[in-house]
XYZ file of C-alpha atoms in Angstrom:
782
model
C 0.000 0.000 0.000
C 0.998 3.599 -0.515
C 2.062 5.421 2.653
C 0.941 9.025 2.378
C 2.182 11.993 4.385
C -0.404 14.804 4.212
C 0.273 18.470 4.945
C -2.887 20.557 5.313
C -3.438 24.329 5.329
C -6.875 25.902 5.837
C -8.166 29.402 5.176
C -11.699 29.890 6.471
C -14.165 32.472 5.168
C -15.895 33.534 8.382
C -18.847 35.044 6.545
C -19.753 31.915 4.575
C -18.100 29.318 6.877
C -16.634 27.756 3.727
C -12.950 26.841 3.799
C -10.204 26.896 1.203
C -7.544 24.212 1.560
C -3.960 23.914 0.454
C -2.712 20.337 0.385
C 0.579 18.619 -0.200
C 0.747 14.869 0.130
C 3.589 12.497 -0.626
C 3.516 8.861 -1.585
C 6.615 8.055 0.445
C 6.681 4.544 -1.031
C 7.791 5.865 -4.414
C 8.628 9.531 -3.716
C 5.825 11.311 -5.608
C 4.570 14.727 -4.443
C 1.036 16.032 -5.075
C 0.142 19.710 -4.639
C -3.319 21.234 -4.763
C -5.498 24.121 -3.655
C -9.306 24.184 -3.701
C -12.407 25.782 -2.194
C -14.533 23.208 -0.386
C -18.267 23.075 0.322
C -20.091 23.150 3.661
C -19.760 19.375 4.041
C -16.023 19.406 3.225
C -16.785 16.772 0.592
C -13.647 17.537 -1.437
C -11.371 17.095 1.569
C -13.194 13.890 2.515
C -12.773 12.572 -1.022
C -9.041 13.302 -0.937
C -8.723 11.402 2.360
C -10.671 8.470 0.895
C -8.677 8.304 -2.349
C -5.281 8.840 -0.696
C -5.613 7.819 2.980
C -2.621 9.264 4.876
C -0.815 7.581 7.741
C 0.635 10.888 8.989
C -1.098 14.292 8.940
C 0.663 17.579 9.731
C -0.809 21.060 10.019
C 0.067 24.468 11.402
C -0.808 24.695 15.080
C -3.906 26.778 15.799
C -4.951 27.320 12.172
C -7.348 24.449 11.454
C -10.995 25.023 12.324
C -12.643 22.853 14.947
C -14.824 21.359 12.220
C -11.799 20.292 10.162
C -10.005 18.861 13.198
C -13.082 16.786 14.051
C -13.302 15.592 10.464
C -9.662 14.451 10.464
C -9.971 12.741 13.848
C -13.176 10.931 12.840
C -12.056 9.960 9.342
C -8.478 8.969 10.217
C -8.601 7.521 13.742
C -5.388 5.508 13.294
C -3.301 8.173 11.532
C -0.671 10.208 13.390
C -1.756 13.867 13.646
C 1.034 16.328 14.371
C 0.621 20.109 14.791
C 3.753 22.131 13.921
C 4.768 25.606 15.051
C 4.214 28.426 12.588
C 7.309 29.380 10.543
C 9.890 27.679 12.772
C 8.537 24.259 11.768
C 5.689 24.792 9.309
C 7.437 27.025 6.785
C 5.584 29.753 4.913
C 5.327 29.734 1.116
C 8.172 32.231 0.605
C 10.400 30.493 3.165
C 10.103 27.052 1.604
C 10.713 28.391 -1.921
C 13.838 30.167 -0.680
C 15.142 27.021 1.038
C 14.450 24.881 -2.022
C 16.276 27.403 -4.222
C 19.278 27.576 -1.890
C 19.482 23.805 -1.468
C 20.983 21.272 -3.825
C 17.754 19.358 -4.413
C 17.171 20.544 -7.976
C 20.771 21.138 -9.097
C 22.281 19.069 -11.875
C 25.241 16.944 -10.834
C 27.445 17.729 -13.822
C 27.314 21.546 -13.840
C 25.421 22.413 -10.608
C 22.899 24.474 -12.594
C 19.517 24.981 -10.898
C 16.145 24.255 -12.509
C 12.703 24.041 -10.899
C 10.940 20.710 -11.581
C 8.277 20.965 -14.280
C 5.558 19.902 -11.838
C 6.343 22.848 -9.535
C 6.438 25.570 -12.190
C 2.630 26.129 -12.311
C 2.801 27.065 -8.616
C 5.447 29.785 -9.105
C 4.819 33.404 -10.041
C 5.872 33.956 -13.655
C 6.929 37.520 -12.846
C 9.612 36.289 -10.426
C 12.519 34.989 -12.501
C 14.023 33.166 -9.508
C 10.737 31.494 -8.608
C 10.752 32.692 -4.995
C 7.134 33.908 -5.045
C 4.079 31.622 -5.219
C 1.613 32.092 -8.064
C -1.766 33.699 -7.465
C -4.218 31.290 -5.822
C -1.375 28.825 -5.157
C 0.016 30.195 -1.901
C -1.873 27.725 0.314
C -0.516 24.775 -1.700
C 3.096 26.017 -1.443
C 2.536 26.739 2.264
C 1.457 23.096 2.684
C 4.632 22.049 0.854
C 6.564 24.018 3.494
C 5.269 21.736 6.230
C 6.199 18.635 4.229
C 9.733 19.793 3.432
C 10.405 20.693 7.083
C 9.244 17.284 8.310
C 11.200 15.429 5.626
C 14.285 17.397 6.656
C 13.740 16.356 10.266
C 13.534 12.727 9.126
C 16.645 13.163 6.890
C 14.545 12.234 3.861
C 14.291 15.563 2.057
C 17.246 15.001 -0.285
C 16.144 11.482 -1.142
C 12.562 12.453 -2.033
C 12.864 16.017 -3.335
C 15.749 15.260 -5.694
C 13.526 12.930 -7.715
C 11.572 16.014 -8.802
C 8.287 14.082 -9.100
C 5.696 16.815 -8.517
C 2.089 16.421 -9.670
C -1.003 18.610 -9.427
C -3.909 17.295 -7.367
C -7.296 18.390 -8.694
C -10.472 17.342 -6.824
C -12.352 14.871 -9.056
C -15.458 17.053 -9.288
C -13.522 20.117 -10.532
C -13.346 18.947 -14.125
C -16.795 17.352 -13.908
C -18.347 20.692 -12.942
C -17.038 22.279 -16.122
C -18.813 19.670 -18.273
C -22.280 19.866 -16.711
C -23.851 21.730 -19.611
C -23.033 19.237 -22.358
C -21.558 15.922 -23.345
C -18.004 17.030 -22.682
C -17.369 14.381 -20.045
C -14.477 14.813 -17.699
C -11.786 12.190 -18.205
C -12.841 10.256 -15.116
C -15.972 9.543 -13.119
C -16.307 11.370 -9.801
C -16.501 9.032 -6.825
C -16.569 10.906 -3.536
C -15.864 9.692 -0.015
C -19.541 8.971 0.721
C -19.850 6.754 -2.349
C -16.597 4.937 -1.567
C -17.987 4.120 1.870
C -21.562 3.304 0.844
C -20.601 1.065 -2.084
C -17.779 -0.554 -0.075
C -15.154 -0.093 -2.742
C -12.274 -0.850 -0.354
C -11.760 -3.002 2.721
C -13.185 -6.393 3.654
C -15.842 -7.774 1.318
C -15.243 -4.907 -1.086
C -15.061 -4.446 -4.844
C -11.261 -4.252 -4.850
C -11.145 -7.498 -2.890
C -12.999 -9.214 -5.738
C -11.131 -7.590 -8.637
C -7.608 -7.499 -7.214
C -5.761 -10.491 -8.613
C -2.710 -8.367 -9.436
C 0.696 -9.980 -9.006
C 2.710 -6.788 -8.411
C 2.583 -4.001 -5.858
C 2.580 -1.328 -8.551
C -0.276 -3.127 -10.328
C -2.327 -3.129 -7.128
C -1.767 0.617 -6.705
C -2.898 1.278 -10.276
C -6.038 -0.839 -9.852
C -6.999 1.205 -6.794
C -6.506 4.360 -8.864
C -8.767 2.980 -11.622
C -11.503 2.174 -9.101
C -11.263 5.635 -7.513
C -11.385 7.277 -10.950
C -13.196 5.112 -13.540
C -12.790 6.383 -17.069
C -15.400 8.569 -18.765
C -13.801 8.199 -22.192
C -15.522 5.626 -24.379
C -12.428 4.887 -26.467
C -10.330 4.211 -23.336
C -12.952 1.837 -21.917
C -13.392 -0.057 -25.191
C -9.617 -0.449 -25.557
C -9.466 -1.982 -22.086
C -12.429 -4.261 -22.825
C -10.809 -5.542 -26.019
C -7.562 -6.177 -24.158
C -9.310 -8.071 -21.355
C -11.343 -10.103 -23.853
C -8.242 -11.167 -25.780
C -6.493 -12.125 -22.555
C -9.495 -14.236 -21.516
C -9.239 -16.078 -24.834
C -5.482 -16.648 -24.382
C -5.291 -18.409 -21.043
C -1.928 -19.994 -21.865
C -0.306 -16.587 -22.347
C -2.061 -15.187 -19.292
C -0.709 -17.959 -17.069
C 2.830 -17.482 -18.384
C 2.524 -13.728 -17.855
C 1.310 -14.151 -14.270
C 4.194 -16.531 -13.584
C 6.668 -13.790 -14.545
C 4.767 -10.972 -12.814
C 4.588 -12.915 -9.552
C 8.409 -12.947 -9.360
C 8.757 -9.172 -9.673
C 9.514 -7.061 -6.592
C 8.110 -3.554 -6.163
C 10.146 -2.085 -9.041
C 8.604 1.339 -8.537
C 9.891 1.440 -4.976
C 13.317 0.032 -5.921
C 13.601 2.688 -8.625
C 13.095 5.363 -5.984
C 15.715 3.778 -3.689
C 18.316 3.533 -6.460
C 17.690 7.148 -7.424
C 18.306 8.192 -3.816
C 21.523 6.151 -3.606
C 22.798 7.791 -6.784
C 22.207 11.349 -5.591
C 25.562 13.097 -5.039
C 24.135 15.829 -2.808
C 22.507 13.252 -0.549
C 25.735 11.303 -0.152
C 27.540 14.549 0.639
C 25.044 16.150 3.039
C 23.215 13.154 4.504
C 24.745 11.545 7.625
C 24.789 8.229 5.752
C 27.384 9.731 3.426
C 29.704 10.662 6.308
C 29.029 7.894 8.775
C 31.331 4.949 9.338
C 28.770 2.225 9.862
C 29.362 -0.768 12.087
C 27.712 -2.964 9.440
C 28.781 -0.833 6.479
C 29.744 -3.776 4.237
C 26.428 -5.513 4.966
C 24.490 -2.349 4.162
C 26.488 -1.822 0.976
C 25.890 -5.412 -0.124
C 22.153 -4.971 0.438
C 22.095 -1.860 -1.754
C 23.957 -3.660 -4.535
C 21.614 -6.642 -4.248
C 18.682 -4.240 -4.741
C 20.387 -2.786 -7.815
C 21.336 -6.086 -9.422
C 17.889 -7.488 -8.606
C 16.283 -4.533 -10.366
C 18.430 -5.108 -13.455
C 17.695 -8.836 -13.445
C 13.968 -8.278 -13.067
C 13.888 -5.805 -15.937
C 15.409 -8.631 -17.993
C 12.388 -10.702 -16.951
C 10.157 -7.825 -18.034
C 11.533 -8.135 -21.568
C 10.588 -11.816 -21.551
C 7.131 -10.779 -20.366
C 6.769 -8.336 -23.266
C 7.677 -11.054 -25.791
C 4.624 -13.085 -24.729
C 2.311 -10.614 -26.466
C 3.999 -10.469 -29.882
C 0.987 -11.872 -31.742
C -1.778 -10.036 -29.838
C -4.214 -7.845 -31.799
C -5.683 -5.611 -29.066
C -4.685 -1.992 -29.723
C -3.952 -1.322 -26.041
C -1.831 -4.444 -25.572
C 0.082 -3.934 -28.815
C 0.722 -0.297 -27.971
C 1.969 -1.140 -24.468
C 4.059 -4.174 -25.472
C 5.598 -2.984 -28.754
C 8.904 -1.197 -28.509
C 9.257 2.412 -29.525
C 8.688 3.794 -32.135
C 6.123 1.157 -33.214
C 4.628 1.118 -29.720
C 5.052 2.906 -26.398
C 7.216 0.455 -24.468
C 10.683 1.996 -24.030
C 13.806 0.437 -25.548
C 15.452 -1.138 -22.481
C 17.711 -3.688 -24.161
C 20.696 -1.460 -24.941
C 20.778 0.037 -21.444
C 20.327 -3.340 -19.745
C 23.135 -4.834 -21.840
C 25.373 -1.946 -20.818
C 24.816 -2.530 -17.105
C 24.978 -6.291 -17.566
C 28.570 -6.023 -18.801
C 29.584 -2.928 -16.842
C 30.727 -4.939 -13.808
C 30.773 -8.434 -12.370
C 27.395 -8.682 -10.622
C 28.214 -11.726 -8.497
C 31.530 -10.288 -7.356
C 29.885 -6.964 -6.518
C 27.240 -8.685 -4.382
C 29.975 -10.660 -2.627
C 32.354 -7.737 -2.001
C 29.793 -4.971 -1.401
C 31.255 -2.598 -3.979
C 31.288 -2.294 -7.751
C 34.497 -2.615 -9.750
C 33.644 -1.396 -13.244
C 35.056 -2.872 -16.382
C 37.129 -0.837 -18.798
C 35.241 1.947 -20.524
C 32.460 2.222 -17.942
C 33.871 4.979 -15.732
C 36.368 7.457 -17.156
C 37.838 8.476 -13.807
C 38.383 4.877 -12.742
C 39.986 4.135 -16.124
C 42.378 7.076 -15.660
C 43.382 5.752 -12.233
C 44.126 2.329 -13.711
C 46.226 3.972 -16.436
C 48.133 5.909 -13.787
C 48.771 2.724 -11.795
C 49.919 0.924 -14.933
C 52.355 3.758 -15.730
C 53.703 3.600 -12.185
C 54.263 -0.140 -12.526
C 56.212 0.414 -15.748
C 58.357 3.067 -14.055
C 58.990 0.733 -11.111
C 59.974 -2.087 -13.448
C 62.356 0.251 -15.320
C 63.843 1.461 -12.021
C 64.395 -2.112 -10.819
C 65.993 -3.094 -14.134
C 68.327 -0.093 -13.883
C 69.392 -1.196 -10.379
C 70.068 -4.726 -11.613
C 72.347 -3.369 -14.318
C 74.116 -1.095 -11.837
C 74.865 -3.833 -9.310
C 75.253 -6.650 -11.848
C 73.138 -9.068 -9.777
C 69.474 -9.800 -9.161
C 67.875 -6.989 -7.144
C 64.443 -7.207 -5.490
C 62.062 -4.792 -3.789
C 61.427 -5.178 -0.092
C 58.854 -3.727 2.321
C 55.116 -3.177 2.595
C 52.695 -0.262 2.633
C 54.608 2.965 3.317
C 57.987 1.158 3.365
C 57.684 -0.436 -0.032
C 60.284 -0.305 -2.812
C 63.441 -0.629 -0.695
C 66.065 -2.354 -2.837
C 67.784 -5.365 -1.277
C 71.501 -5.543 -2.232
C 73.799 -8.534 -1.556
C 76.729 -7.597 0.769
C 79.130 -8.659 -1.976
C 77.919 -5.725 -4.082
C 77.638 -3.090 -1.329
C 80.876 -1.515 -2.564
C 78.900 -0.236 -5.588
C 76.500 1.741 -3.357
C 76.918 5.441 -4.032
C 76.128 8.559 -1.987
C 72.476 8.624 -3.186
C 71.657 5.387 -1.366
C 70.192 5.588 2.159
C 70.616 2.487 4.351
C 67.308 1.545 5.992
C 67.828 -2.006 7.350
C 69.745 -5.208 6.837
C 69.627 -8.974 7.240
C 72.254 -11.657 6.994
C 73.978 -11.316 3.654
C 71.883 -8.342 2.470
C 71.463 -4.617 3.034
C 68.441 -2.519 2.121
C 68.488 0.976 0.681
C 66.173 3.794 -0.360
C 66.930 6.213 -3.139
C 65.282 9.533 -3.938
C 63.832 8.001 -7.086
C 62.339 5.083 -5.123
C 60.754 7.493 -2.648
C 59.233 9.476 -5.516
C 57.854 6.303 -7.093
C 56.399 5.254 -3.716
C 54.686 8.629 -3.277
C 53.213 8.436 -6.778
C 52.001 4.895 -6.165
C 50.384 5.765 -2.840
C 48.645 8.814 -4.331
C 47.310 6.682 -7.176
C 46.082 4.021 -4.751
C 44.372 6.613 -2.576
C 42.747 8.032 -5.693
C 41.610 4.541 -6.658
C 40.121 3.919 -3.199
C 38.322 7.249 -3.340
C 36.927 6.506 -6.794
C 35.858 2.999 -5.776
C 34.137 4.367 -2.688
C 32.019 6.648 -4.893
C 31.632 4.196 -7.762
C 28.468 2.589 -6.396
C 26.820 5.993 -6.309
C 28.066 6.919 -9.783
C 26.785 3.680 -11.318
C 23.415 4.237 -9.609
C 23.397 7.815 -10.933
C 24.028 6.498 -14.451
C 21.041 4.210 -14.032
C 18.874 7.088 -12.757
C 19.734 9.298 -15.714
C 17.074 7.271 -17.520
C 14.562 7.467 -14.665
C 11.732 8.478 -17.019
C 12.414 5.446 -19.207
C 12.332 2.991 -16.290
C 9.224 4.681 -14.853
C 7.418 4.499 -18.205
C 8.197 0.785 -18.460
C 6.830 0.175 -14.953
C 3.607 2.058 -15.778
C 3.062 -0.071 -18.894
C 3.775 -3.176 -16.838
C 1.317 -2.074 -14.123
C -1.392 -1.555 -16.744
C -0.802 -5.045 -18.133
C -0.959 -6.474 -14.607
C -4.345 -4.798 -14.015
C -5.710 -5.996 -17.371
C -4.598 -9.555 -16.582
C -6.234 -9.251 -13.151
C -9.529 -8.181 -14.757
C -9.246 -11.044 -17.253
C -8.705 -13.514 -14.418
C -11.827 -12.170 -12.687
C -13.810 -12.470 -15.940
C -13.262 -16.252 -15.941
C -15.417 -16.716 -12.837
C -19.160 -17.133 -13.286
C -21.531 -15.647 -15.835
C -19.976 -12.445 -17.130
C -20.498 -10.119 -20.051
C -18.719 -7.228 -21.713
C -20.756 -4.054 -21.110
C -21.879 -2.056 -24.118
C -20.782 1.548 -23.593
C -22.595 4.570 -25.049
C -21.324 8.136 -24.841
C -24.742 9.820 -25.001
C -23.941 11.678 -28.206
C -27.300 10.564 -29.642
C -29.143 12.128 -26.711
C -29.955 8.820 -25.046
C -28.821 8.395 -21.452
C -29.790 5.037 -19.973
C -28.851 1.901 -18.036
C -30.033 -1.565 -19.038
C -28.778 -4.553 -17.054
C -30.097 -8.073 -17.625
C -29.587 -10.806 -15.022
C -27.305 -8.577 -12.984
C -25.697 -9.844 -9.784
C -23.926 -8.119 -6.915
C -20.187 -8.425 -7.728
C -19.140 -8.958 -4.114
C -21.684 -11.666 -3.279
C -20.460 -14.964 -4.658
C -23.263 -17.204 -3.387
C -24.475 -19.716 -5.998
C -28.118 -19.099 -5.089
C -27.944 -15.316 -5.519
C -31.028 -14.158 -7.447
C -30.152 -12.129 -10.577
C -32.233 -9.090 -11.517
C -32.981 -6.996 -14.575
C -32.646 -3.253 -14.033
C -33.579 -0.570 -16.556
C -33.451 3.205 -16.248
C -34.394 5.686 -18.994
C -35.133 2.950 -21.544
C -38.158 2.476 -23.819
C -40.025 0.612 -21.099
C -38.699 2.413 -18.012
C -38.377 6.000 -16.812
C -35.080 7.480 -15.662
C -36.419 7.587 -12.089
C -37.384 4.370 -10.301
C -39.194 4.352 -6.965
C -38.348 1.056 -5.323
C -40.497 -0.445 -2.589
C -40.634 -3.804 -0.885
C -40.408 -5.560 2.461
C -37.709 -4.860 4.980
C -34.678 -7.051 4.243
C -36.112 -7.719 0.785
C -32.943 -6.695 -1.089
C -33.583 -3.061 -2.043
C -30.223 -1.747 -0.798
C -28.390 -4.714 -2.315
C -29.949 -4.007 -5.713
C -28.966 -0.334 -5.537
C -25.378 -1.138 -4.592
C -25.326 -3.758 -7.335
C -26.224 -1.180 -10.002
C -23.606 1.260 -8.679
C -20.831 -1.352 -8.606
C -21.654 -2.714 -12.061
C -21.472 0.850 -13.414
C -18.022 1.378 -11.880
C -16.799 -1.972 -13.189
C -18.104 -1.164 -16.667
C -16.211 2.126 -16.763
C -12.879 0.698 -15.630
C -13.081 -1.754 -18.536
C -14.004 -4.874 -16.587
C -16.450 -7.635 -17.374
C -19.589 -7.391 -15.212
C -21.734 -10.095 -13.551
C -24.732 -9.987 -15.915
C -25.934 -11.682 -19.089
C -26.003 -8.293 -20.850
C -25.331 -4.694 -19.893
C -25.730 -1.400 -21.781
C -24.703 1.825 -20.054
C -24.421 5.430 -21.117
C -21.323 6.895 -19.477
C -21.900 8.083 -15.909
C -20.067 11.242 -14.864
C -20.648 10.800 -11.127
C -22.271 8.354 -8.725
C -24.148 9.796 -5.749
C -25.236 7.570 -2.884
C -27.435 8.025 0.160
C -27.536 4.533 1.602
C -28.097 3.331 5.142
C -28.731 5.234 8.348
C -25.570 7.026 9.423
C -25.235 9.357 12.327
C -21.965 10.979 13.312
C -21.917 11.326 17.061
C -18.359 12.652 17.255
C -19.121 15.367 14.710
C -22.417 16.206 16.407
C -24.499 15.241 13.374
C -27.787 13.338 13.637
C -28.966 10.730 11.148
C -31.310 13.243 9.561
C -28.620 15.930 9.255
C -26.279 13.437 7.580
C -29.125 12.463 5.220
C -29.824 16.069 4.285
C -26.123 16.913 3.855
C -25.644 14.035 1.430
C -28.895 14.886 -0.367
C -27.870 18.544 -0.657
C -24.641 17.485 -2.377
C -26.686 15.435 -4.845
C -29.051 18.304 -5.663
C -26.150 20.719 -6.049
C -23.815 18.632 -8.217
C -25.912 16.038 -10.082
C -26.161 16.286 -13.881
C -28.329 14.439 -16.435
C -25.405 12.009 -16.798
C -25.180 11.137 -13.091
C -26.357 7.999 -11.311
C -28.181 8.639 -8.021
C -28.864 5.947 -5.412
C -31.181 7.154 -2.623
C -32.201 4.700 0.073
C -35.160 5.585 2.317
C -34.663 9.346 2.337
C -36.459 11.071 5.203
C -36.436 8.234 7.707
C -34.556 10.337 10.258
C -37.456 12.693 11.037
C -41.239 12.623 11.405
C -43.312 10.821 8.798
C -44.870 13.998 7.434
C -41.617 15.951 7.250
C -39.797 12.971 5.790
C -42.477 12.347 3.169
C -42.556 16.015 2.187
C -38.787 16.246 1.790
C -38.675 12.968 -0.132
C -41.417 14.185 -2.490
C -39.614 17.467 -3.131
C -36.365 15.634 -3.907
C -38.192 13.265 -6.274
C -39.645 16.270 -8.107
C -36.220 17.895 -8.476
C -34.485 14.764 -9.739
C -37.244 13.828 -12.190
C -36.931 17.288 -13.732
C -33.149 16.829 -13.995
C -33.719 13.403 -15.611
C -30.639 11.820 -14.057
C -30.770 8.048 -13.639
C -32.072 7.407 -10.121
C -32.956 4.474 -7.897
C -35.046 5.730 -4.970
C -36.182 3.266 -2.319
C -38.862 4.195 0.204
C -41.387 2.873 2.703
C -43.566 5.973 2.312
C -46.540 4.408 0.527
C -48.342 7.737 0.362
C -45.402 9.000 -1.720
C -45.788 6.023 -4.031
C -49.483 6.803 -4.463
C -48.664 10.358 -5.563
C -46.483 9.090 -8.439
C -48.607 6.155 -9.520
C -49.660 7.886 -12.751
C -46.493 9.923 -13.361
C -44.846 8.774 -16.600
C -41.480 10.164 -15.514
C -41.372 7.665 -12.652
C -41.252 3.867 -12.765
C -42.678 1.992 -9.787
C -41.035 -1.295 -8.861
C -40.693 -3.500 -5.827
C -38.682 -6.382 -4.467
C -41.092 -9.292 -4.612
C -42.025 -11.469 -1.675
C -44.475 -14.269 -0.948
C -46.793 -14.033 2.065
C -47.785 -17.516 3.179
C -50.258 -16.509 5.889
C -51.932 -13.135 5.763
C -54.780 -13.144 8.224
C -55.862 -9.787 9.517
C -56.063 -10.871 13.139
C -53.039 -13.180 13.198
C -50.197 -10.941 12.155
C -47.766 -12.850 14.382
C -48.318 -15.910 12.177
C -47.680 -13.983 8.964
C -44.673 -15.501 7.181
C -42.940 -13.560 4.435
C -40.608 -15.326 2.020
C -38.243 -12.956 0.259
C -37.961 -13.630 -3.464
C -35.273 -10.948 -4.023
C -36.716 -10.357 -7.493
C -37.300 -6.903 -8.935
C -40.894 -6.722 -10.149
C -43.144 -4.094 -11.686
C -45.453 -1.949 -9.589
C -45.458 -0.901 -5.970
C -45.433 -3.205 -2.976
C -48.652 -2.698 -0.954
C -46.975 -3.199 2.409
C -43.512 -3.096 3.960
C -44.124 -6.159 6.149
C -42.334 -4.599 9.064
C -44.087 -6.932 11.492
C -42.364 -9.866 9.830
C -39.018 -8.201 10.530
C -40.118 -7.647 14.134
C -41.016 -11.327 14.460
C -37.661 -12.393 12.987
C -35.912 -10.068 15.420
C -37.616 -11.792 18.373
C -40.083 -9.064 19.371
C -42.751 -10.695 21.614
C -45.973 -11.580 19.771
C -48.102 -9.568 22.203
C -46.193 -6.461 21.154
C -46.519 -7.154 17.418
C -50.268 -7.814 17.798
C -50.767 -4.529 19.617
C -48.640 -2.744 17.012
C -50.733 -4.279 14.224
C -53.941 -2.980 15.795
C -52.496 0.519 16.011
C -51.244 0.310 12.431
C -54.714 -0.741 11.164
C -56.345 2.160 12.955
C -53.804 4.654 11.617
C -54.152 3.224 8.096
C -57.946 3.562 8.253
C -57.666 7.159 9.418
C -55.284 7.964 6.594
C -57.554 6.278 4.038
C -60.562 8.213 5.301
C -58.633 11.469 4.936
C -57.679 10.571 1.362
C -61.302 9.708 0.521
C -62.591 12.909 2.117
C -60.110 15.004 0.126
C -61.081 13.159 -3.037
C -64.807 13.661 -2.343
C -64.268 17.388 -2.036
C -62.802 17.480 -5.547
C -64.970 14.787 -7.237
C -67.873 15.152 -9.666
C -71.086 13.147 -9.325
C -69.918 9.891 -10.908
C -66.584 9.944 -9.077
C -68.373 10.672 -5.794
C -70.660 7.620 -6.165
C -67.630 5.447 -6.912
C -65.739 6.707 -3.872
C -68.730 6.187 -1.551
C -68.968 2.613 -2.799
C -65.410 1.925 -1.618
C -66.111 3.040 1.959
């Protein structure tokens, strides 16, 4: 999983009580920064969505600046995350302070010429009028301020050089920003908006969730990409169809899929290893970081581990090339594009670079020794040292030969380390020793001497050896830096690999049970609909699950469906089922249905279940209205709305009135809506409305005697049927829950009396408006 550090800055408008947020969050697993600034709504839905899409494990903020509402939200939403307030300026740096420190540091300086350049991802946040980039751009100050908190904390953890030097800065835009700009027409945003409420209500993540069913990925980076696809399903028809074609071809080629999974399952987290190698190759980090100066007790062990990571990465990229070869004869446009080498496809040319590093040094020896000894031609400085040592050896050999000729006998060098290159002369030849010879020691039959020339040769040799040791000490870093020079190439290859892993995962899922490829429409012909035949809930794998047909805005169904039925009859399950199938369709997956046709959905809204928020001081009804307000404010004709029992949190009359008003608003908008209710008076009001379809979850009542309600047995059929359900059969639920029969009997008597009173009121109102014939008919029913 990604481990996010989130830095949060808030600016509250006291008049409107609406906050603006600056955010900076880092995926510390792979070293990617995300910066953003946005105005939120009263429910803080954009902040909640960010926390749901990118759940942080550590949250920092400037002490005393977050509102009580925001603090409660963070504490309630992220109970397990570490929350750390930092002091203003001394710890949580301002926008101008952090830009100054980044400019003065070595994070963005090139190694070869020390020239400074802001990363491309940061440039949109800098004022164009400031040539040095020390001033934040308009409406970006909160985002840069949030970056200040992140950089300070990373510096405290000695991680700033490692992460900042990668220069991976991205812009975070709330998902509904781009969707809002496309409300007026068919210009869909690139991705569907799924907010925090929908993630929770549809159970996209966690136990028994959608990702738990779809995630058959073999790699860590594939799993991260699948989560991203689920959080942001595509709204581009061509993208979805390309994915569908790829998944379909993979399903038909099980032999290739199995071979591909066998290779993928051996791969480590290459994305994370890439980040580690980049950090190890950073010269500034090795110079300024304590690791670069420390003499470690287990230094050789640590060094060996780093080299093992590097050689493993190289070896696994070799496996990646074998993986790519498996798809040579595939026809899918997405697969061919992602597995054909440039320029015919988009997969980068790795072979030449891998061959270079394969022969650059002895991998096994490097893993054994803990340092890299490059082969000739790999490192110019190391080659020059070897040349210098070779020249010294030649000079030493010439010197020794000259001494042999002078003394006329065999002469050898004696000594070690700093006392090397003493010449050992037999005593019989000592008479030939001249004034330039300095006696250093002797043994029986021999005397040893130094000359000025020998001392000079020793000094040259020791300098060359020191230079060699220095070069070798830095060679690991330099080889890693060479590897990181092509960071973009390696990263592109990993992204293509992650996409293939996700497609294979979806293909593996498609093999289980009755599945179909959804038919996707973009709405360009003016038709916006959903038609699902024999649909099943993706996360319920029971063999006896009852499939259902669901249609919205088709020839035989309105865009708005009022759904009734007994308690526990499957209404909420059906609504979640439609939402999940829609998400699956737009990520390119097969869906559990015999057929499925969907016009692209720009956003899914959900109001499911009874949720109160005690810690935030919000009742069930307030939570209901807050979620409903977001729907009414942001829904478009291309949205899917799932509303479950709206109005249950207040009195029957207030709840019915609010539910009716919401139904009116959404039917006028003509967005696709499933609306479940137990308000039968509401159902009566829309019985003849052609813009509303009435449906219910069928049940079978085995005993339905007026006076023996405790004996009434309801069998749930879990089948969506036409028309409204006459009763909710709440007494059956009470019986199943163990409520004493005397209580249910008394409750039934009260219910009958209340129902009669309501019916009499309806008849009286109708009589007041009826003509003669209608009046006689109404009197006959009394």
